[in-house]
CSV table of C-alpha atoms in Angstrom, one decimal:
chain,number,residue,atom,x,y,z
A,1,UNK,CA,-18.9,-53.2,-96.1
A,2,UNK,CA,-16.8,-53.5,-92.9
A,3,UNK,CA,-16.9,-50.1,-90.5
A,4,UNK,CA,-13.5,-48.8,-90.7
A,5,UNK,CA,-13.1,-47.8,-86.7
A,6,UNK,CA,-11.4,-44.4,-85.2
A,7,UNK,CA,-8.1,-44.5,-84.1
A,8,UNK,CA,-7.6,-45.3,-80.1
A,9,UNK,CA,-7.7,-42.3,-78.1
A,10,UNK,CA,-4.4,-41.9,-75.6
A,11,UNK,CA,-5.9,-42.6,-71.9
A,12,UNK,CA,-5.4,-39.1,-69.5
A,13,UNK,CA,-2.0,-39.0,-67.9
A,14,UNK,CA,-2.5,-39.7,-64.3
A,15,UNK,CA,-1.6,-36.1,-62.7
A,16,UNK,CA,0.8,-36.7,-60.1
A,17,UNK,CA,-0.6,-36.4,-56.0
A,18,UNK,CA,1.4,-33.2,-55.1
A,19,UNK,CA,-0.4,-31.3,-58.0
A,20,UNK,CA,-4.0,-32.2,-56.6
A,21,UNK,CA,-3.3,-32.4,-53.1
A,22,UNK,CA,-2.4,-29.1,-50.9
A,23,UNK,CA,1.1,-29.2,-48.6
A,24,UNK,CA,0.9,-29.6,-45.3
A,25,UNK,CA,2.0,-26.3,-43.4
A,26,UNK,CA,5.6,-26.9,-41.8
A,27,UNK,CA,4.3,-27.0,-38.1
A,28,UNK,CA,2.2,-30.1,-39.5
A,29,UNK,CA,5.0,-32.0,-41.5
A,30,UNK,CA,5.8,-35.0,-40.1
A,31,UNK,CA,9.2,-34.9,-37.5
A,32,UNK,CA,8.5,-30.8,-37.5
A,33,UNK,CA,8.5,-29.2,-33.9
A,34,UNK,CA,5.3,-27.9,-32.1
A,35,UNK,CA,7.5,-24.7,-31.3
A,36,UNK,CA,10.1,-24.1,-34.2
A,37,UNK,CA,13.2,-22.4,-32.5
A,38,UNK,CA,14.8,-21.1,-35.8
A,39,UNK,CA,12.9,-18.4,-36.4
A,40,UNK,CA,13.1,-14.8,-35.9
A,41,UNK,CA,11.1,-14.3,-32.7
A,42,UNK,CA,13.0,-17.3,-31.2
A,43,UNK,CA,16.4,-16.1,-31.9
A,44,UNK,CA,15.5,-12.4,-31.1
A,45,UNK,CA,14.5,-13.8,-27.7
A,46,UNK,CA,17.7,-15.8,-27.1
A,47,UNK,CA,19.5,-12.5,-27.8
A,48,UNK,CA,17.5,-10.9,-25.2
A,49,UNK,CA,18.3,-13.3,-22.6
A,50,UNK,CA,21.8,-13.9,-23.1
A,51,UNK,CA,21.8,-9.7,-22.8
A,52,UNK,CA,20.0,-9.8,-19.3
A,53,UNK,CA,21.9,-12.7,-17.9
A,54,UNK,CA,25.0,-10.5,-19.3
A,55,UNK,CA,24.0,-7.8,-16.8
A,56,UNK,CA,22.9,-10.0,-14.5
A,57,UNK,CA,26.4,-12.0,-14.1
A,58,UNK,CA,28.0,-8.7,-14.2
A,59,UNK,CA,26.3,-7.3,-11.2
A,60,UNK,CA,26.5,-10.7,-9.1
A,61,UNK,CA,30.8,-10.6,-10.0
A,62,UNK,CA,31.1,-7.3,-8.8
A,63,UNK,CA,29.4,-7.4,-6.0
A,64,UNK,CA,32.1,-10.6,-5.6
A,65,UNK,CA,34.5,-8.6,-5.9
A,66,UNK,CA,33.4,-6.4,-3.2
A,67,UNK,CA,32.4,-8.4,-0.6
A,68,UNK,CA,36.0,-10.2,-1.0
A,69,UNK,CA,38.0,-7.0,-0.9
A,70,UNK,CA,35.9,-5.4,2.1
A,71,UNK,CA,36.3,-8.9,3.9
A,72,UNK,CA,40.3,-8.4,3.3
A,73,UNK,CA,40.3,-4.9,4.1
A,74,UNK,CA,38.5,-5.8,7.2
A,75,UNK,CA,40.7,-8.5,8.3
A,76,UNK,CA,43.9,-6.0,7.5
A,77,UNK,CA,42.8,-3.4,9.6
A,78,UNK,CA,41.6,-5.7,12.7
A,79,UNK,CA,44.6,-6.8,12.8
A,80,UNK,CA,46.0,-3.0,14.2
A,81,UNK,CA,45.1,-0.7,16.3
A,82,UNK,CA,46.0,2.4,16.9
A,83,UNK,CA,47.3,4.9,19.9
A,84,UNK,CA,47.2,8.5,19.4
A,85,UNK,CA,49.4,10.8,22.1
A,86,UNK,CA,48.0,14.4,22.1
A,87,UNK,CA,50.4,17.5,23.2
A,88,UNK,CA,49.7,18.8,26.2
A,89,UNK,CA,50.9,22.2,27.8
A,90,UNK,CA,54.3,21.5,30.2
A,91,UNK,CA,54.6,17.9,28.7
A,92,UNK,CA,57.4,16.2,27.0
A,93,UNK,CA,55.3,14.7,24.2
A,94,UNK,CA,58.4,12.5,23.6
A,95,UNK,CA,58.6,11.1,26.7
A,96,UNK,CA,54.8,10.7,26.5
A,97,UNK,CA,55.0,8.6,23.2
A,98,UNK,CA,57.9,6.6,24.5
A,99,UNK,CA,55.9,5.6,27.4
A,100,UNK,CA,52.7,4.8,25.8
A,101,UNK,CA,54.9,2.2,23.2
A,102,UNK,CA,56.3,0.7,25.9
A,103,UNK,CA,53.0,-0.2,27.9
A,104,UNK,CA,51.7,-1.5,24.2
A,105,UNK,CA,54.4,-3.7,24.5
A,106,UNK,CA,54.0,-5.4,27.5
A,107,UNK,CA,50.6,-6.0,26.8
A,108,UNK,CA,50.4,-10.2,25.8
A,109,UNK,CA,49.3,-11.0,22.4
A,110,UNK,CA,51.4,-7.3,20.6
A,111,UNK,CA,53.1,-8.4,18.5
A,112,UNK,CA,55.0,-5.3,16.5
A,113,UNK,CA,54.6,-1.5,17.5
A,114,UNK,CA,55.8,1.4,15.2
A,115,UNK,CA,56.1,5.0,16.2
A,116,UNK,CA,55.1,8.0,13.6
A,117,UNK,CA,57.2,10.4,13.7
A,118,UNK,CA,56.3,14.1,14.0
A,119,UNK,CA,56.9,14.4,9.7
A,120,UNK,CA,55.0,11.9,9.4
A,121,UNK,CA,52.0,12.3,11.3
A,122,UNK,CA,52.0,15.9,9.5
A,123,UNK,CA,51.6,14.3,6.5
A,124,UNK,CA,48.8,12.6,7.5
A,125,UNK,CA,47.1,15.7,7.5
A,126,UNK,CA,47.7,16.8,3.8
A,127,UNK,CA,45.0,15.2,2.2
A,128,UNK,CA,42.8,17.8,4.4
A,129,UNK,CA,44.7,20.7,4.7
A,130,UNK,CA,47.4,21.0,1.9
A,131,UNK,CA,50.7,20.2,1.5
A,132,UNK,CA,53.8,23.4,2.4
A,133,UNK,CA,51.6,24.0,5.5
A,134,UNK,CA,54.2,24.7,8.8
A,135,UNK,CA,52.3,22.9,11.2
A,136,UNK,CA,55.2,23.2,14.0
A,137,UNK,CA,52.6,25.2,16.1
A,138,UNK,CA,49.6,23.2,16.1
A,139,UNK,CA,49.6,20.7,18.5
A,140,UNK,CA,48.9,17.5,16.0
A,141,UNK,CA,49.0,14.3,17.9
A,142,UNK,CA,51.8,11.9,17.2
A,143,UNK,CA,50.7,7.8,16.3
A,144,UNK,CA,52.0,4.2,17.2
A,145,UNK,CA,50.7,1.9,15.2
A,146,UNK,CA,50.0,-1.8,16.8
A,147,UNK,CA,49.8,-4.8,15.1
A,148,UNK,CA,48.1,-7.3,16.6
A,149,UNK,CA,48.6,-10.8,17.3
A,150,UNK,CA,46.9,-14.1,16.0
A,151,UNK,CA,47.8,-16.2,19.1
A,152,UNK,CA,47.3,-15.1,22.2
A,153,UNK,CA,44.6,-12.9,21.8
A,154,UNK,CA,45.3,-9.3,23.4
A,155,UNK,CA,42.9,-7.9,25.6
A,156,UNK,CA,42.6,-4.3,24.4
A,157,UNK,CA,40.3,-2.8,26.8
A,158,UNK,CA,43.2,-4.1,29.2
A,159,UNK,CA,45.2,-2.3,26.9
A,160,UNK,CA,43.2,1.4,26.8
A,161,UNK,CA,42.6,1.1,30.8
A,162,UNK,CA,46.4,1.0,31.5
A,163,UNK,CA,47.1,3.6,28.7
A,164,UNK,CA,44.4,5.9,30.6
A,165,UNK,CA,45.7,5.2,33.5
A,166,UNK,CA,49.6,6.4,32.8
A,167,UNK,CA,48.6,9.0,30.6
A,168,UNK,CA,45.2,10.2,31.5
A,169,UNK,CA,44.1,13.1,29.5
A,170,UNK,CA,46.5,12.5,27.1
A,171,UNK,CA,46.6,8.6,25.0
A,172,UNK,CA,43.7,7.0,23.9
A,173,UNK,CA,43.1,3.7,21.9
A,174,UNK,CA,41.5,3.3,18.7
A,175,UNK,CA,40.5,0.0,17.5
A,176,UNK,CA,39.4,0.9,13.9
A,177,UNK,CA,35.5,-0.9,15.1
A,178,UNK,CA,33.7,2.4,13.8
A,179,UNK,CA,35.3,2.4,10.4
A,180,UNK,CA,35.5,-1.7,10.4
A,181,UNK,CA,31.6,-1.3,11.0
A,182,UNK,CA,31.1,1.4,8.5
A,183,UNK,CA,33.2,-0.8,5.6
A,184,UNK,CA,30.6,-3.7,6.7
A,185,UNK,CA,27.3,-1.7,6.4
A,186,UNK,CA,28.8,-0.8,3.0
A,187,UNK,CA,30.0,-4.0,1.5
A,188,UNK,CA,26.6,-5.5,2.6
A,189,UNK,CA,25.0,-2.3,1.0
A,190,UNK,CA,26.5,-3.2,-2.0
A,191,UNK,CA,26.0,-6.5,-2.2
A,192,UNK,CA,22.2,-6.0,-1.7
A,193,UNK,CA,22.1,-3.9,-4.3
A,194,UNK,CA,23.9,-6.6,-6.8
A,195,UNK,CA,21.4,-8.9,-5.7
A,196,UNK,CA,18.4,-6.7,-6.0
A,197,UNK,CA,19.8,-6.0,-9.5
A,198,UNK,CA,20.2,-9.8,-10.0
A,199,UNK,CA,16.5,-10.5,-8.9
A,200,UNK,CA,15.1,-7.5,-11.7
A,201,UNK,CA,17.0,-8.7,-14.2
A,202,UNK,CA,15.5,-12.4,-13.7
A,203,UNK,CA,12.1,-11.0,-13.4
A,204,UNK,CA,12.1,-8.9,-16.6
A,205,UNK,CA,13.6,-12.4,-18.3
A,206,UNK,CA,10.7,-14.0,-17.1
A,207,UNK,CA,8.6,-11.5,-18.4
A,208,UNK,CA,10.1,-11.5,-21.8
A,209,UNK,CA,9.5,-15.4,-22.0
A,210,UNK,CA,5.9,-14.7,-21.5
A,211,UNK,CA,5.3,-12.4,-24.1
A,212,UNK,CA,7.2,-14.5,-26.2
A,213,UNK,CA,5.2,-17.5,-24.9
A,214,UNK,CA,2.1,-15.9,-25.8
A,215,UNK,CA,3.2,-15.1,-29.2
A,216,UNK,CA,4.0,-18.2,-29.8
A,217,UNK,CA,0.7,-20.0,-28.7
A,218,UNK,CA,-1.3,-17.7,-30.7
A,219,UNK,CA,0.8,-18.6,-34.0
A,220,UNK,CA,0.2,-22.3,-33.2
A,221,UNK,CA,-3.0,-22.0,-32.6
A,222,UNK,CA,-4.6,-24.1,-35.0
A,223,UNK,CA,-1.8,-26.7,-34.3
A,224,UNK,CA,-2.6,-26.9,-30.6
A,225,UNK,CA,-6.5,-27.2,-31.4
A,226,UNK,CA,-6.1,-30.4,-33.7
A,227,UNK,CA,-3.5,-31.6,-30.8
A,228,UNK,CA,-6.8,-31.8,-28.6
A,229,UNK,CA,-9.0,-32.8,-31.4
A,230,UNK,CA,-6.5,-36.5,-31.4
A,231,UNK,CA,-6.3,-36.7,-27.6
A,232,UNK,CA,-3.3,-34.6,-26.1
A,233,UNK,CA,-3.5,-32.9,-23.2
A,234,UNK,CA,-2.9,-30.1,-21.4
A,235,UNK,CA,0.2,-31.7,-20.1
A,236,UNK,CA,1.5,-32.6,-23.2
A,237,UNK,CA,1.5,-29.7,-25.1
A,238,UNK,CA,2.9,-27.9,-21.7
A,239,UNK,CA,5.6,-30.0,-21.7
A,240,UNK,CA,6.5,-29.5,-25.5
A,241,UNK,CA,6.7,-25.5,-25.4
A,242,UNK,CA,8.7,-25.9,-21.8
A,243,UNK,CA,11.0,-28.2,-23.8
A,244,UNK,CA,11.7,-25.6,-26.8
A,245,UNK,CA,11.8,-22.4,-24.1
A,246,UNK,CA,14.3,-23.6,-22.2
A,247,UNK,CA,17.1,-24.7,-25.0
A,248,UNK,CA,16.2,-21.3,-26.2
A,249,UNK,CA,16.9,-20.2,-22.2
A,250,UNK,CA,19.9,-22.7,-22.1
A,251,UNK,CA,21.2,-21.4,-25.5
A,252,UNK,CA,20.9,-17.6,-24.3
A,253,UNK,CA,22.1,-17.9,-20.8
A,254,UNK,CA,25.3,-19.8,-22.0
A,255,UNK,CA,26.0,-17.2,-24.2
A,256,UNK,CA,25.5,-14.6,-21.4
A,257,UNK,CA,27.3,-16.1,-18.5
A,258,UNK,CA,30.3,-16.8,-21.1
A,259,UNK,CA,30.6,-13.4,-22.4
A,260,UNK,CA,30.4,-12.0,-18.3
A,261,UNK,CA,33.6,-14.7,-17.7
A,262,UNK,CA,35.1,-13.8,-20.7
A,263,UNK,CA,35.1,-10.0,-19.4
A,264,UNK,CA,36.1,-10.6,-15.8
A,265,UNK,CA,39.0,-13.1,-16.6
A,266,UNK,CA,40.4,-9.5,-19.2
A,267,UNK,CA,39.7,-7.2,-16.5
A,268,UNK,CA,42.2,-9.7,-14.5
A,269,UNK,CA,44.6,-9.7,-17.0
A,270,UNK,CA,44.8,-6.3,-17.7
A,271,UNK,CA,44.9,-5.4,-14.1
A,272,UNK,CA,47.6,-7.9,-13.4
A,273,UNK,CA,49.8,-6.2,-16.9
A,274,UNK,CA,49.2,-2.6,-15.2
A,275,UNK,CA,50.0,-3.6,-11.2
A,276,UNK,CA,53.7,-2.5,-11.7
A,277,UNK,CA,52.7,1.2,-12.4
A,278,UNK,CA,51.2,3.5,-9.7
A,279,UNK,CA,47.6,3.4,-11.4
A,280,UNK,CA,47.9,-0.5,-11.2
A,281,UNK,CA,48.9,-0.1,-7.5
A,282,UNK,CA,45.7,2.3,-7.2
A,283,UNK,CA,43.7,-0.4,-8.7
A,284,UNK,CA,45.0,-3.0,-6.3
A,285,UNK,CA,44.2,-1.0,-3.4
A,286,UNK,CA,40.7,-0.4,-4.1
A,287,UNK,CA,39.6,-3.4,-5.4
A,288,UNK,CA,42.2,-6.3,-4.5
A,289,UNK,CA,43.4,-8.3,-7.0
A,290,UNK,CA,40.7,-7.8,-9.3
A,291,UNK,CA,39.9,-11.5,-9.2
A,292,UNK,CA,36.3,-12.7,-8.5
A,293,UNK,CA,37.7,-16.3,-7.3
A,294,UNK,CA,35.9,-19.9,-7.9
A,295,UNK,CA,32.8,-18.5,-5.8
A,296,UNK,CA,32.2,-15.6,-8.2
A,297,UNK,CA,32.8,-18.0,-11.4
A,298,UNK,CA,30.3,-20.3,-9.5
A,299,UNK,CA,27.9,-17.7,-9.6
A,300,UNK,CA,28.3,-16.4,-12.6
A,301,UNK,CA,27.5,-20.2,-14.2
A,302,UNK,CA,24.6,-20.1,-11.8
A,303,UNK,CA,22.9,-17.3,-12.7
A,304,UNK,CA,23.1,-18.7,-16.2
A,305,UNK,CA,21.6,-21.5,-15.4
A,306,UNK,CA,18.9,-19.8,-13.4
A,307,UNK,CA,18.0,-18.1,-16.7
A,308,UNK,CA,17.6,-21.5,-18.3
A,309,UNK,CA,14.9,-22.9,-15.8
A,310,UNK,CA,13.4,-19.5,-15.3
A,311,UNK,CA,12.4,-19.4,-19.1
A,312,UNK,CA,11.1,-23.2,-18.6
A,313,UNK,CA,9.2,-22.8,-15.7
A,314,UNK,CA,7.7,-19.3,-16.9
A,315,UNK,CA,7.1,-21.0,-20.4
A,316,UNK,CA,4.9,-24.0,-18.6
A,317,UNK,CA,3.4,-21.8,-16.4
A,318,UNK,CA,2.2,-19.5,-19.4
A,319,UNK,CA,0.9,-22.0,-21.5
A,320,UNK,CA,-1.5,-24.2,-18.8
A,321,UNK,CA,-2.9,-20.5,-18.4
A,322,UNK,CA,-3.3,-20.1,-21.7
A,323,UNK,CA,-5.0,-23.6,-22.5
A,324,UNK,CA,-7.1,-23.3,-19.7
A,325,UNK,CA,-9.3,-20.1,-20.6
């Protein structure tokens, strides 16, 4: 009697690879970075530097600013000088004035002289004492104003020697060099101060890229020990966190020195809108035109891309320490 046989069993479905075999983590996928940039530490430090290099561009345009409106406030007032004609008891301070204008004007290289009148040199004096004062009895000097020519050059100490000599005791010469020298010591004040500013905020970028540097080796640890374990170097891995850091600088410094433009090139406009009024005319005064020129743009740009290699340089720098202990 023939053995009826069993039914074939069904062979095991094959279970597929990706069931059995773990994923790779993203930093070892194939065509992933060594430093990811889209994450949240990455884009909280690009914040940070476009912030600092913000301030930074700030401070470096105003202290633009500065330096150009001292340098034309400078070059305004050495282009006068000033002769002041004191009362004297038994003196005709008319005749006085008159004479001292017309020595300024024989003097080579005047070119305009303008005499204050007695109203107006008492008005002079309101900003210090009031204004409804009767000042008829104080014996406040009276003022020509001399404007100065470009070509030829006058000799002024020709100029206060002949004004001594025809008026002793009672004109003197000013030539604005103690206030020119005080508006130098301050513009220079200032503008050391900008760049002292300039050279903190840098340095506190630079730190940040270190701790964030830092951070970021020790989250790719693992990565960077199986990098050594297939041959790479130092030099390598250097160069791949120096790459990532400084599109993250690049990114943030754009961002920064962009914003800084964006605010100067307003504050232009709005000063140029509000120059008709007497605050815009206030404005004008005290700070020029408001305009920090191609030289302050220039810097501003710079300064961005400062950040930039800052964060590259401090990101290399950080990691060959890091490798090497």
């Amino acid at each position: 009697m023939a053995e009826t046989g069993a039914p074939p069993r069904p062979a095991p479905a094959a279970s597929p690879a990706s069931a059995s075999e773990p994923s790779l983590p993203a930093t070892l996928r194939r065509n992933a970075p060594l430093v990811p940039t889209d994450t949240a530490a990455s884009r909280a430090l690009a914040a940070v530097i476009a912030i600092l290099t913000f301030l930074a561009a700030l401070c470096a345009g105003a202290a633009e600013i500065v330096a150009t409106s001292a340098g034309q406030w400078q070059g305004a007032v050495a282009q006068e000088v000033t002769v002041q004609v004191r009362p004297g008891p038994g003196r005709d301070i008319d005749a006085d004035v008159t004479r001292a204008q017309e020595i300024a004007k024989a003097e080579p290289g005047i070119a305009e002289t303008r005499i204050f009148s007695k109203g107006e040199s008492e008005r002079l004096l309101e900003p210090w004492l009031g204004s409804g004062l009767d000042l008829s009895d104080l014996p406040v000097p009276r003022l020509i104003t001399v404007k100065l020519a470009s070509s030829p050059a006058p000799d002024l100490k020709a100029l206060r020697e002949k004004l001594t000599e025809a008026l002793p005791g009672v004109a003197s010469l000013d030539d604005h060099a103690l206030w020119l020298q005080r508006l130098s010591t301050m513009a220079n004040t200032f503008v050391g101060i900008g760049i002292g500013i300039v050279a903190l905020v840098l340095a506190a970028t630079g730190l940040a890229v270190v701790f964030a540097t830092r951070g970021a080796m020790a989250g790719n640890k693992e990565v960077v020990e199986v990098l050594h374990f297939v041959g790479a170097n130092d030099d390598y891995i250097a160069r791949a966190f120096q790459s990532r850091f400084f599109r993250l600088g690049l990114r943030g410094g754009a961002v920064g020195a962009g914003a800084a433009l964006l605010v100067f090139a307003l504050a232009g406009v709005l000063a140029r809108i509000s120059r008709s009024g007497p605050a815009g005319d206030e404005i004008e005064a005290l700070f020029g035109s408001f305009q920090v020129g191609w030289r302050g743009y220039f810097l501003i740009v710079l300064i961005g891309v400062i950040a930039s290699v800052v964060t590259a340089v401090v990101s290399r720098i950080t990691v060959r320490r890091f490798l090497s202990w």
